[in-house]
Coordinates of C-alpha atoms in Angstrom, one line a residue:
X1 CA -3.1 31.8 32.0
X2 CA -1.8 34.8 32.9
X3 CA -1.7 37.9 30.4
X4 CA 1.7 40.5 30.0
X5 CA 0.8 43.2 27.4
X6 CA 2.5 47.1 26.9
X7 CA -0.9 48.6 26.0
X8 CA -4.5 48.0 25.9
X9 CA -8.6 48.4 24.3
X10 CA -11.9 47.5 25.4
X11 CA -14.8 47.5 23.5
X12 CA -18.6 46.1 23.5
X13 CA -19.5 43.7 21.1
X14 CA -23.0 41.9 20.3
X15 CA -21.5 39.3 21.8
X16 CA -20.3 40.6 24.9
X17 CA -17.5 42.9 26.2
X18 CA -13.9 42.8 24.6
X19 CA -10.6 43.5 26.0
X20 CA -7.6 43.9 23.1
X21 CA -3.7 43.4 24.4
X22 CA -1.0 44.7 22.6
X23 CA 2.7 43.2 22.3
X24 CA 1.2 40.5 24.8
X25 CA 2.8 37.4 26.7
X26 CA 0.6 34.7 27.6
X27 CA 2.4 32.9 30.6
X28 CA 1.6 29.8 32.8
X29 CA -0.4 31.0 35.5
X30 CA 1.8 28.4 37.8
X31 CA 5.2 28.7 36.3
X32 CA 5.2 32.0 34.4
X33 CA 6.7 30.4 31.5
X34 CA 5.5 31.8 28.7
X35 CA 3.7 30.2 26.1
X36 CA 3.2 33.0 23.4
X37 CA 4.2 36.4 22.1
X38 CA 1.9 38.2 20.1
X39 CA 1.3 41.6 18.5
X40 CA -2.1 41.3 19.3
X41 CA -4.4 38.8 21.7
X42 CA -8.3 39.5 22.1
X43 CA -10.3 38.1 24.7
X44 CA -14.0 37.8 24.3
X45 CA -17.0 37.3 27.3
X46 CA -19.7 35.9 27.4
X47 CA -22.6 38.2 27.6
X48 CA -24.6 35.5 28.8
X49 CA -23.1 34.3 31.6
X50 CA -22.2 37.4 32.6
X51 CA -26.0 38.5 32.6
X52 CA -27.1 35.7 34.2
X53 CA -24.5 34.4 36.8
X54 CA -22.6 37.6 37.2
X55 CA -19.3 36.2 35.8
X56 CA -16.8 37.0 33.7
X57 CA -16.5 33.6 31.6
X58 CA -13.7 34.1 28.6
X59 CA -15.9 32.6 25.1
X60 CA -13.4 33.8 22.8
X61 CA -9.3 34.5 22.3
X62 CA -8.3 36.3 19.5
X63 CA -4.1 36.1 18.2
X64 CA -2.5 37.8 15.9
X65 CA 0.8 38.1 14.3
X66 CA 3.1 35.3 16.8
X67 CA 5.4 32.6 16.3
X68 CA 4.8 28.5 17.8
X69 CA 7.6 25.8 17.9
X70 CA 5.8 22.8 17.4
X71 CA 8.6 19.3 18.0
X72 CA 7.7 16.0 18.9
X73 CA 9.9 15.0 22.4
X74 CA 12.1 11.0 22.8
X75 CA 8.9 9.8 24.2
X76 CA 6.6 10.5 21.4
X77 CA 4.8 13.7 23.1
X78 CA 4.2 16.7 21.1
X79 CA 5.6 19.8 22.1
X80 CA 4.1 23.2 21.7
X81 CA 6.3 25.8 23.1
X82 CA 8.2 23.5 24.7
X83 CA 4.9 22.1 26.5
X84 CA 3.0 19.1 26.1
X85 CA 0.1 19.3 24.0
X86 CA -2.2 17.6 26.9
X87 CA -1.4 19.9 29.3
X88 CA -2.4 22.7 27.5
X89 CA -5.3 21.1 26.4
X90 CA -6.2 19.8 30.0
X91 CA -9.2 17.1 30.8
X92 CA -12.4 17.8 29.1
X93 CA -14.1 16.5 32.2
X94 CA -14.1 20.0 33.5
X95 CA -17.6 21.0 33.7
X96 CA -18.8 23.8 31.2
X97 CA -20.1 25.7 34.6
X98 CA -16.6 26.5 35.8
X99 CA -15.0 27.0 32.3
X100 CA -17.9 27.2 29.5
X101 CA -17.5 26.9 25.8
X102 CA -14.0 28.5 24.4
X103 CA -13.0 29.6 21.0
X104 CA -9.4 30.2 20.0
X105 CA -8.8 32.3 16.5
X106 CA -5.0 33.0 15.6
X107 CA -4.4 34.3 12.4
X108 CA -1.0 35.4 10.4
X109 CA 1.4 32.9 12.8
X110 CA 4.3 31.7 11.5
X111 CA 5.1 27.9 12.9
X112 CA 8.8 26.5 13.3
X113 CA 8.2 22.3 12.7
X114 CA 10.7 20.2 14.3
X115 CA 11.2 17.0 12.2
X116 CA 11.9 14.2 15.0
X117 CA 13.7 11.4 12.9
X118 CA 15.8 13.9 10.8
X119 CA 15.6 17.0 13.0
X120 CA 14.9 19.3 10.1
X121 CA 13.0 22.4 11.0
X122 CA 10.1 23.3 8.5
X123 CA 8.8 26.8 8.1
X124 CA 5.0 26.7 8.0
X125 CA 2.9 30.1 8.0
X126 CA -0.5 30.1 9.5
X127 CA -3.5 32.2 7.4
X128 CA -6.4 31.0 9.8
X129 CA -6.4 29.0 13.0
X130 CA -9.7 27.8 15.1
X131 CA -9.1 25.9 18.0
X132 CA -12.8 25.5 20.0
X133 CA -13.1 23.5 23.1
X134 CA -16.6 22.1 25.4
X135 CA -17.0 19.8 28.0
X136 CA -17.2 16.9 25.2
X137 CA -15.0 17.8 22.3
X138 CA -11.8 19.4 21.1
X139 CA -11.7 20.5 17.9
X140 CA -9.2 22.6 15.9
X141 CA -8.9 23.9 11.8
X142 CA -6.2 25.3 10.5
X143 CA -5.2 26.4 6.5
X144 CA -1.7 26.8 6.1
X145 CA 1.1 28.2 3.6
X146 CA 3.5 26.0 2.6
X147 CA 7.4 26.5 1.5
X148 CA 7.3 26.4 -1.3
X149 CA 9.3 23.6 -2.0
X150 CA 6.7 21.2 0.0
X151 CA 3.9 22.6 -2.2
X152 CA 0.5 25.0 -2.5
X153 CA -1.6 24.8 1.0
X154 CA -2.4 22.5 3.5
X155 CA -5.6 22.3 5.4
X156 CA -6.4 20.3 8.8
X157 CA -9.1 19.8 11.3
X158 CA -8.9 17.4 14.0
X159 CA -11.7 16.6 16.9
X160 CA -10.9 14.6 19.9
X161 CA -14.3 12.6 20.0
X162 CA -16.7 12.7 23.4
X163 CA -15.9 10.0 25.8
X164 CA -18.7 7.5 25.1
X165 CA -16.8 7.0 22.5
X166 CA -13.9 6.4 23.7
X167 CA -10.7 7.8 25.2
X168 CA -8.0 10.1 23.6
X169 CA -10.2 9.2 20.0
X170 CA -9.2 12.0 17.2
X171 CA -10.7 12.6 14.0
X172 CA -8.3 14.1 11.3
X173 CA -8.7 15.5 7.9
X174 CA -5.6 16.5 5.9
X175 CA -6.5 18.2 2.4
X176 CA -3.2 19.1 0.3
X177 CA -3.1 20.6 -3.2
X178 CA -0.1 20.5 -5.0
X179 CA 2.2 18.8 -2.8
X180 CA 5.8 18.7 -3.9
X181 CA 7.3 14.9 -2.4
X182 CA 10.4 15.8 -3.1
X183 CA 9.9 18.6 -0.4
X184 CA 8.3 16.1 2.0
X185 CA 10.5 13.3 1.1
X186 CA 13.1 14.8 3.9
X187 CA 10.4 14.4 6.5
X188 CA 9.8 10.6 5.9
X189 CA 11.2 8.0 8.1
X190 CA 14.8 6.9 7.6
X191 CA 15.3 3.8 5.4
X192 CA 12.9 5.2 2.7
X193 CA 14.2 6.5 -0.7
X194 CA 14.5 10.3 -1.3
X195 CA 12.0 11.2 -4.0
X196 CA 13.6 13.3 -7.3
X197 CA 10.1 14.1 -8.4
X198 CA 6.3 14.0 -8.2
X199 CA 3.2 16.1 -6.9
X200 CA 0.7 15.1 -4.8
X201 CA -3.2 15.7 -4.7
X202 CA -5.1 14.5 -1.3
X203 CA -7.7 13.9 1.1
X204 CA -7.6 12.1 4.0
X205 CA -9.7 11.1 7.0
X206 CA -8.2 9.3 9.7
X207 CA -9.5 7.8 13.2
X208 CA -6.3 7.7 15.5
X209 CA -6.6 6.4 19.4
X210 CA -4.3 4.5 21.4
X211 CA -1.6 5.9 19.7
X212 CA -2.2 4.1 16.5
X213 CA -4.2 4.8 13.3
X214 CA -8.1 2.7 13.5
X215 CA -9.3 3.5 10.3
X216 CA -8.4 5.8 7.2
X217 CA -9.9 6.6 4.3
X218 CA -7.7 8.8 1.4
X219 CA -8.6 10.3 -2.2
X220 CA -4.7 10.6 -3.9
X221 CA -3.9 11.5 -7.0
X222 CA 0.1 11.4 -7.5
X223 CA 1.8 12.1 -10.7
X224 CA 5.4 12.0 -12.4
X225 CA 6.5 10.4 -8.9
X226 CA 10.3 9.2 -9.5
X227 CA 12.4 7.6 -6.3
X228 CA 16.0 8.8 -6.4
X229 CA 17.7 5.3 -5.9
X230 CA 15.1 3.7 -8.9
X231 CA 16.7 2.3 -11.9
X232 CA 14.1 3.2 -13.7
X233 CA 14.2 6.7 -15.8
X234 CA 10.6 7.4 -16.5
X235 CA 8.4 8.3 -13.4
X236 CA 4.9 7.0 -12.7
X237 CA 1.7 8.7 -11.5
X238 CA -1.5 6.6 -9.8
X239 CA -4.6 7.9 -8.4
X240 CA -7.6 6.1 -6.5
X241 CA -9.5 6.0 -3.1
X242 CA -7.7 4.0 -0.6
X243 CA -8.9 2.6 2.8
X244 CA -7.5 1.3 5.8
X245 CA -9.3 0.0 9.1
X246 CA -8.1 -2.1 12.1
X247 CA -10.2 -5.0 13.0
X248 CA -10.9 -7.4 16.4
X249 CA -8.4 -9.6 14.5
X250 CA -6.4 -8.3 12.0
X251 CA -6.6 -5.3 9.6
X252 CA -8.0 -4.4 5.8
X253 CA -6.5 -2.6 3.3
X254 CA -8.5 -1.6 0.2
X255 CA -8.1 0.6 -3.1
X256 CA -10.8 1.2 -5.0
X257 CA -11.0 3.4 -8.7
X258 CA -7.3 2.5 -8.9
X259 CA -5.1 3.6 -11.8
X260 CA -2.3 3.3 -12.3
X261 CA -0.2 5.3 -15.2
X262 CA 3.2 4.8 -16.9
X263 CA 5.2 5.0 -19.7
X264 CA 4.0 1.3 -21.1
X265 CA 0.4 2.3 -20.6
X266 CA -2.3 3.2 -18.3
X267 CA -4.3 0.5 -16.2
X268 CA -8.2 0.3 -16.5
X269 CA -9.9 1.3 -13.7
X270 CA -10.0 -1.7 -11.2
X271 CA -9.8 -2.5 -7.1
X272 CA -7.9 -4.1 -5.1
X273 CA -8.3 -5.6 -1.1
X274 CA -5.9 -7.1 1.4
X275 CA -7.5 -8.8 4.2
X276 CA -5.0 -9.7 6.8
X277 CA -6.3 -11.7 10.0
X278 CA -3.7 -12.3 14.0
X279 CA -3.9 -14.6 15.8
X280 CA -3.8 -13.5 20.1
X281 CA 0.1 -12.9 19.8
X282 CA -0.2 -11.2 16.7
X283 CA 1.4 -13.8 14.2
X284 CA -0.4 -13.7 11.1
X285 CA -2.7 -16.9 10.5
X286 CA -4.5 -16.0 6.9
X287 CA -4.9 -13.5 4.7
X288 CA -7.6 -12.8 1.4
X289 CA -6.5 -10.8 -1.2
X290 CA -8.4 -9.8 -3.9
X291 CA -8.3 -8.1 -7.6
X292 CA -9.7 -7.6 -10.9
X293 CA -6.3 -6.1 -12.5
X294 CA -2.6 -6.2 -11.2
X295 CA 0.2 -5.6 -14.2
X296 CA 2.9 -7.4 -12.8
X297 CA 5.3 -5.9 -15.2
X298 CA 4.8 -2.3 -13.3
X299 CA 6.6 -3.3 -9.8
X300 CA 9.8 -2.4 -11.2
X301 CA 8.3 1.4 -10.4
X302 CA 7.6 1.0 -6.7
X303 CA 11.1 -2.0 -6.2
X304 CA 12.7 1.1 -4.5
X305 CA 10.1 1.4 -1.8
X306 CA 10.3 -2.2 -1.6
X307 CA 12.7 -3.5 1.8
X308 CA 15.8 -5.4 1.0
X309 CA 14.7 -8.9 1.2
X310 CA 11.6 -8.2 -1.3
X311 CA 13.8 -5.9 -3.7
X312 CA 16.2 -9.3 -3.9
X313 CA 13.2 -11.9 -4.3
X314 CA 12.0 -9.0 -7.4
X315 CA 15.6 -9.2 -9.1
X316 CA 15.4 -13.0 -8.8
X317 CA 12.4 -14.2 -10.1
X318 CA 11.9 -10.7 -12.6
X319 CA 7.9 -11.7 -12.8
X320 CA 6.1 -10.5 -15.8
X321 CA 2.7 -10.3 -17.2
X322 CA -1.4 -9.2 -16.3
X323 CA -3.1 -10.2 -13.1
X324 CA -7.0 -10.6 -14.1
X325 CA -9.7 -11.4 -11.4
X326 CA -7.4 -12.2 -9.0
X327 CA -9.1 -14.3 -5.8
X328 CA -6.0 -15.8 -3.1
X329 CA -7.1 -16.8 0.6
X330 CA -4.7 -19.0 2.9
X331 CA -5.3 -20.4 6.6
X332 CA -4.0 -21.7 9.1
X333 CA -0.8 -20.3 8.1
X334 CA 0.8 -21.4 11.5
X335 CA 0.2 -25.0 10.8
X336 CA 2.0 -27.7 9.2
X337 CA -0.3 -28.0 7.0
X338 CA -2.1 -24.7 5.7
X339 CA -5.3 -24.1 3.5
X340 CA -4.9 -21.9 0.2
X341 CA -7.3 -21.5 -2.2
X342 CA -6.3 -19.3 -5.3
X343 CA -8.0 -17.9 -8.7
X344 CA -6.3 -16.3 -11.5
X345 CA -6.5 -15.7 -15.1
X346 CA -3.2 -14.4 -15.9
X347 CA -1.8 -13.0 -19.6
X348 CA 2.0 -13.0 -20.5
X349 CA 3.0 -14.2 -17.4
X350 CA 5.9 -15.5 -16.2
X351 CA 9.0 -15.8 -13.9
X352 CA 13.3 -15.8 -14.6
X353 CA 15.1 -19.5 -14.3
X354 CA 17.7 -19.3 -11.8
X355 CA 20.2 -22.9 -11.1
X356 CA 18.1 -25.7 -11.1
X357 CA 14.7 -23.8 -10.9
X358 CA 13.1 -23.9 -14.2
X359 CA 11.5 -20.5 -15.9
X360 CA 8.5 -19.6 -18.4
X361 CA 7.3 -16.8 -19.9
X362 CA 4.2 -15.4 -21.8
X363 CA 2.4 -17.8 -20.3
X364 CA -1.5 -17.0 -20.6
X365 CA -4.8 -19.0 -19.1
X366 CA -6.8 -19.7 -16.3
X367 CA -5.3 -21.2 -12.9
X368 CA -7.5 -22.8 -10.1
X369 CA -6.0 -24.1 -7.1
X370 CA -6.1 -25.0 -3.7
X371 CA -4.8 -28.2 -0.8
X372 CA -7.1 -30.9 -2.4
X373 CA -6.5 -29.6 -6.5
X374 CA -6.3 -27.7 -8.9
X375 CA -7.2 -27.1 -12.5
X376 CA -5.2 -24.9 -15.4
X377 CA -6.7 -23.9 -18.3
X378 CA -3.3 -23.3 -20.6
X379 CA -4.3 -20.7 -24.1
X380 CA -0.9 -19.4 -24.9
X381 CA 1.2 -17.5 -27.9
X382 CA 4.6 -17.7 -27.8
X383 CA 5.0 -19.4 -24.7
X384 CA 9.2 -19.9 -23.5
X385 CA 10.2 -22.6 -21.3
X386 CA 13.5 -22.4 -19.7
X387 CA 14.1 -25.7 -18.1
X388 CA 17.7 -24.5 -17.2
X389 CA 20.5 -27.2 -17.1
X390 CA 17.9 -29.7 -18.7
X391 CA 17.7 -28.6 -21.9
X392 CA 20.8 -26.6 -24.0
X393 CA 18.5 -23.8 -25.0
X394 CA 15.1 -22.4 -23.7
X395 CA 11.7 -24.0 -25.4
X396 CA 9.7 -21.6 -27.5
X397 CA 6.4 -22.7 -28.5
X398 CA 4.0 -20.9 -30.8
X399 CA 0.8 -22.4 -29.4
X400 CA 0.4 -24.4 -26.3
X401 CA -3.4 -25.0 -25.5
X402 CA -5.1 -27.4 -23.5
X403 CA -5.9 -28.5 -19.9
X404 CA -4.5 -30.1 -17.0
X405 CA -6.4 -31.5 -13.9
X406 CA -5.0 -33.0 -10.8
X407 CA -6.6 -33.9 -7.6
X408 CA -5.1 -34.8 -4.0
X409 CA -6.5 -37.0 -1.3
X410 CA -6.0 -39.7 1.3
X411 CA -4.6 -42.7 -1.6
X412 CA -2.3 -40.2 -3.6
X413 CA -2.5 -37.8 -5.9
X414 CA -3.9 -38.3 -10.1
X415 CA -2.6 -35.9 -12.5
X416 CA -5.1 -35.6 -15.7
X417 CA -4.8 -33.7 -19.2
X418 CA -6.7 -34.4 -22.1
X419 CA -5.9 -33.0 -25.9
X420 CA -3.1 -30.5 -24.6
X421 CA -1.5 -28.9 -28.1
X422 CA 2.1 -27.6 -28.2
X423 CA 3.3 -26.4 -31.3
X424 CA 6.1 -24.0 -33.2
X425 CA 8.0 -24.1 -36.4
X426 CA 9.9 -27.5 -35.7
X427 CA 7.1 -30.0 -34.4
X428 CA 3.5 -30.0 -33.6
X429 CA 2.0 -32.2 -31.1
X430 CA -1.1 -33.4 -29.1
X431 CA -0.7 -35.9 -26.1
X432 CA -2.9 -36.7 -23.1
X433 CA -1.4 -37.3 -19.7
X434 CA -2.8 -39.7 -16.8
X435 CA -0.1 -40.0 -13.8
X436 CA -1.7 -41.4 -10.7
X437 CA 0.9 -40.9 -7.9
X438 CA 0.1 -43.4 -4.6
X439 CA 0.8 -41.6 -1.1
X440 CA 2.4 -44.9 0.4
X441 CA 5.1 -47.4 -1.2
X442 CA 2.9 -48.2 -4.7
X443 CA 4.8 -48.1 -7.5
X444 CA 3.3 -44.4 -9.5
X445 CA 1.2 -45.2 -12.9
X446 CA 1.8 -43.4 -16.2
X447 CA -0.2 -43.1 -19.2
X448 CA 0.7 -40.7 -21.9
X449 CA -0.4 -41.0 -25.6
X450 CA 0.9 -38.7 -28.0
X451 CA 0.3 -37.9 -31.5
X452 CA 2.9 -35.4 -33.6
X453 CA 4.8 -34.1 -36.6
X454 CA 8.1 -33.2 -37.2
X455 CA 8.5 -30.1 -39.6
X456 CA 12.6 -30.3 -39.4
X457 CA 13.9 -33.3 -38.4
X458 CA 17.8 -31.0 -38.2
X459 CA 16.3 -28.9 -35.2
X460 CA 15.6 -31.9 -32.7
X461 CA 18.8 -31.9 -31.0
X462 CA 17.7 -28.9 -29.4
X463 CA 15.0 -30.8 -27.8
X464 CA 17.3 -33.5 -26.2
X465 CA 17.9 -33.5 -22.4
X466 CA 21.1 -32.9 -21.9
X467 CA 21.3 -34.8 -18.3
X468 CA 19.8 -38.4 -20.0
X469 CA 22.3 -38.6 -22.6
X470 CA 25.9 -38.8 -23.0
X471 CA 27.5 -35.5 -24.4
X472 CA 29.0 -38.5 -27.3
X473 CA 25.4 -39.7 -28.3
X474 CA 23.9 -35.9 -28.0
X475 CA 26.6 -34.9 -30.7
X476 CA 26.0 -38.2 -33.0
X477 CA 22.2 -37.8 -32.7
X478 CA 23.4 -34.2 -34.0
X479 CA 25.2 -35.0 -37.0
X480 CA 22.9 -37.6 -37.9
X481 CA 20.1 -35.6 -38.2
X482 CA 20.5 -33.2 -41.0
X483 CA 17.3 -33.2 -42.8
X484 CA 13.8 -34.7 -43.2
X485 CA 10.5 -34.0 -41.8
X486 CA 8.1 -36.7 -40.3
X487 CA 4.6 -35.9 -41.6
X488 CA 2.9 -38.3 -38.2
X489 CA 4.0 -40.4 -35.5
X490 CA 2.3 -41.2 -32.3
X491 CA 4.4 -41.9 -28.6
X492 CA 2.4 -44.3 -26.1
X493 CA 3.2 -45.8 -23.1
X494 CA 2.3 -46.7 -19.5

């Protein structure tokens, strides 16, 4: 580069001899473009190479007091001043002989950030910048101000690893206190929701080559965070330490020391993992997802992050309830017949009816499945079945206890339940269940057994299916029902 400046000093360091340019230009040695205005720019030599090999070797550049445009070009290059990073960077396959070791300090620089997706420039002022450079590694530091309405400080280091371990491979750390997201929310990618409040604490390392992130590992606190186009009032807050990684075939995802706070109450500290795993082409083939506490009721506080299609399938089915030791793996997703296995014990769960799809909630218990079976372990309060047009008004049941077993294979499938309680104020019953359901022509088998009691014999009609009666009998059975209670009676058949 070549050096325009209206006045000059030099000066002897320990280091080596010092030359000091005042209202400089630094300009493209092959162009003349300039690069850089500064009040001041200091270059350093090395005392050693000048000693020993008689030549003057710049060590050291000193910049003071400038301005940088930093932008991101239609093909994904960053721009500073207008220039692509990598050029001014060059190949670190120069050899140290005909370059050496440089050091670049720039202090007090304010920075104009172009935005590429909204175009919004960003005001950034530089306290401290370090920018060193060897035959094997790049590495840069940097502590910035912030505008105030993006937050406190900012700090980065980067190093662009040595080649053994592989080309154009950078090492980032990003440390933010005090981040204001609704500042930063006009720098996110365009489909996103614009954020009315919340503040940001983080730490994050991050292994980026091939133009894509290969592992990252973050330390986030968030609180009071509040999308603008949520329905819901009150904001949230989470904090935990996060990691991501690509792998040979697929990626993980991983939280760990999660929680998670809201108005309704703060989660215990749990983890969470997402293990998704390509096929060649890239179409996902399994995935293994993992848990020891999801509260279902809480997605309503991210649904505005969530895309269209998931934000619809959330208003649908309006799930509810506690995720404990969660355990789901599936396989061979792209066959017709894929592998699941899953593990749950869930509290208050449930889902919304919708046309012919029945609905429950508070349902609580243990659920084991996967192809060949599965078991659940029922141990609810208050348990509401909405069996939609089947029934004129949903089911409430005070207690419903008991287990069900059912088992798949090559003859059919059997369906098992042994001493399964369901009672509420109107009735009380226990029945056990054996359906054994052949996979060819067979005519199924059924044997139920029941034994119960009818507190008030008035309520029943709400019990009657309203699609296996006439609306005539329904209304008869009504009126001739008014009173009574049956202290036992006992259902069998098969």
């Amino acid at each position: 580069m070549d050096v325009e400046f209206s006045g000059m000093t030099a000066r002897w360091r320990l280091s080596g001899p010092e030359l000091s340019f005042f209202e400089a230009s630094l300009n493209r040695r092959d162009s003349g473009e300039g690069i850089l205005m500064a009040q001041e720019v200091s270059v350093g030599v090395g005392l050693l190479r000048l000693i020993s090999d008689r030549e003057l070797v710049v060590d050291r550049v000193s910049i003071q007091d400038s301005f940088i445009d930093v932008r991101q070009n239609e093909e994904g290059a960053w721009l500073l001043q207008g220039i692509p990073i990598d050029d001014l960077v060059g190949s670190r396959e120069i050899s140290t002989s005909e370059v050496g070791d440089v050091e670049v300090v720039v202090s007090n620089i304010d920075v104009d950030y172009e935005h590429p997706a909204s175009g919004q420039v960003v005001p950034l002022s530089i306290e401290s910048l370090v920018v060193s450079r060897s035959q094997t590694e790049f590495a840069l530091e940097a502590d910035i101000d912030l505008p105030e309405t993006f937050g406190d400080r900012l700090e980065i280091s980067a190093n662009q690893l040595p080649l053994e371990s592989g080309d154009d491979v950078w090492r980032l750390y990003i440390e933010g206190d005090s981040l204001d997201a609704t500042g930063w929310t006009r720098l996110q990618p365009v489909g996103l929701p614009n954020i009315n409040s919340g503040i940001v604490d983080a730490n994050v390392w991050i292994d980026w080559a091939d133009n894509t992130v290969q592992s990252a590992t973050a330390n986030v606190t968030v609180m009071n965070l509040q999308a603008a186009s949520s329905a819901i009032v009150a904001p949230f807050g989470f904090r935990g330490s996060f990691e991501y990684s690509q792998e040979l075939d697929g990626w993980l995802l991983g939280a760990n020391q999660l929680r998670v706070s809201t108005v309704d109450g703060e989660w215990p500290q749990s983890s969470l993992q997402l293990r998704v795993i390509n096929d060649t082409d890239g179409d996902i083939t399994g995935l293994r997802a993992e848990t020891g506490y999801f509260n279902v009721n809480d997605l309503k506080y991210v649904s505005a992050w969530l895309p269209d299609a998931q934000m619809a399938m959330l208003d649908d089915y309006a799930p509810t309830g506690i995720i404990h030791e969660l355990d789901v793996e599936i396989s061979s997703l792209q066959s017709d017949d894929p592998r699941f296995d899953v593990t749950a014990d869930v509290t208050s769960a449930g889902f919304a009816a919708a046309g012919e799809r029945p609905g429950v909630r508070e349902f609580s218990g243990l659920v084991r499945a996967d192809r060949d079976g599965g078991r659940v372990e029922i141990e609810s309060t208050d348990l509401r079945l909405d069996l939609g047009p089947n029934l004129s008004e949903p089911l409430t049941l005070d207690d419903a206890s008991g287990t069900i077993i059912w088992r798949r294979n090559r003859d059919g499938m059997i369906v098992l339940s042994d001493s399964v309680r369901l009672r509420n104020a109107d009735f009380d019953s226990q029945l056990s269940l054996q359906v054994s359901v052949p996979s060819g022509d067979e005519t199924p088998f059924v044997d139920f057994e029941s034994s119960w009691s009818v507190y008030d014999v008035s309520a029943l009609h709400r019990y009657l299916p309203v699609r296996a009666i006439s609306p005539k009998l329904r209304q008869w059975l009504t009126d001739a029902l008014v009173s009574g209670r049956v202290t036992r009676g006992t259902t069998r058949f098969n």
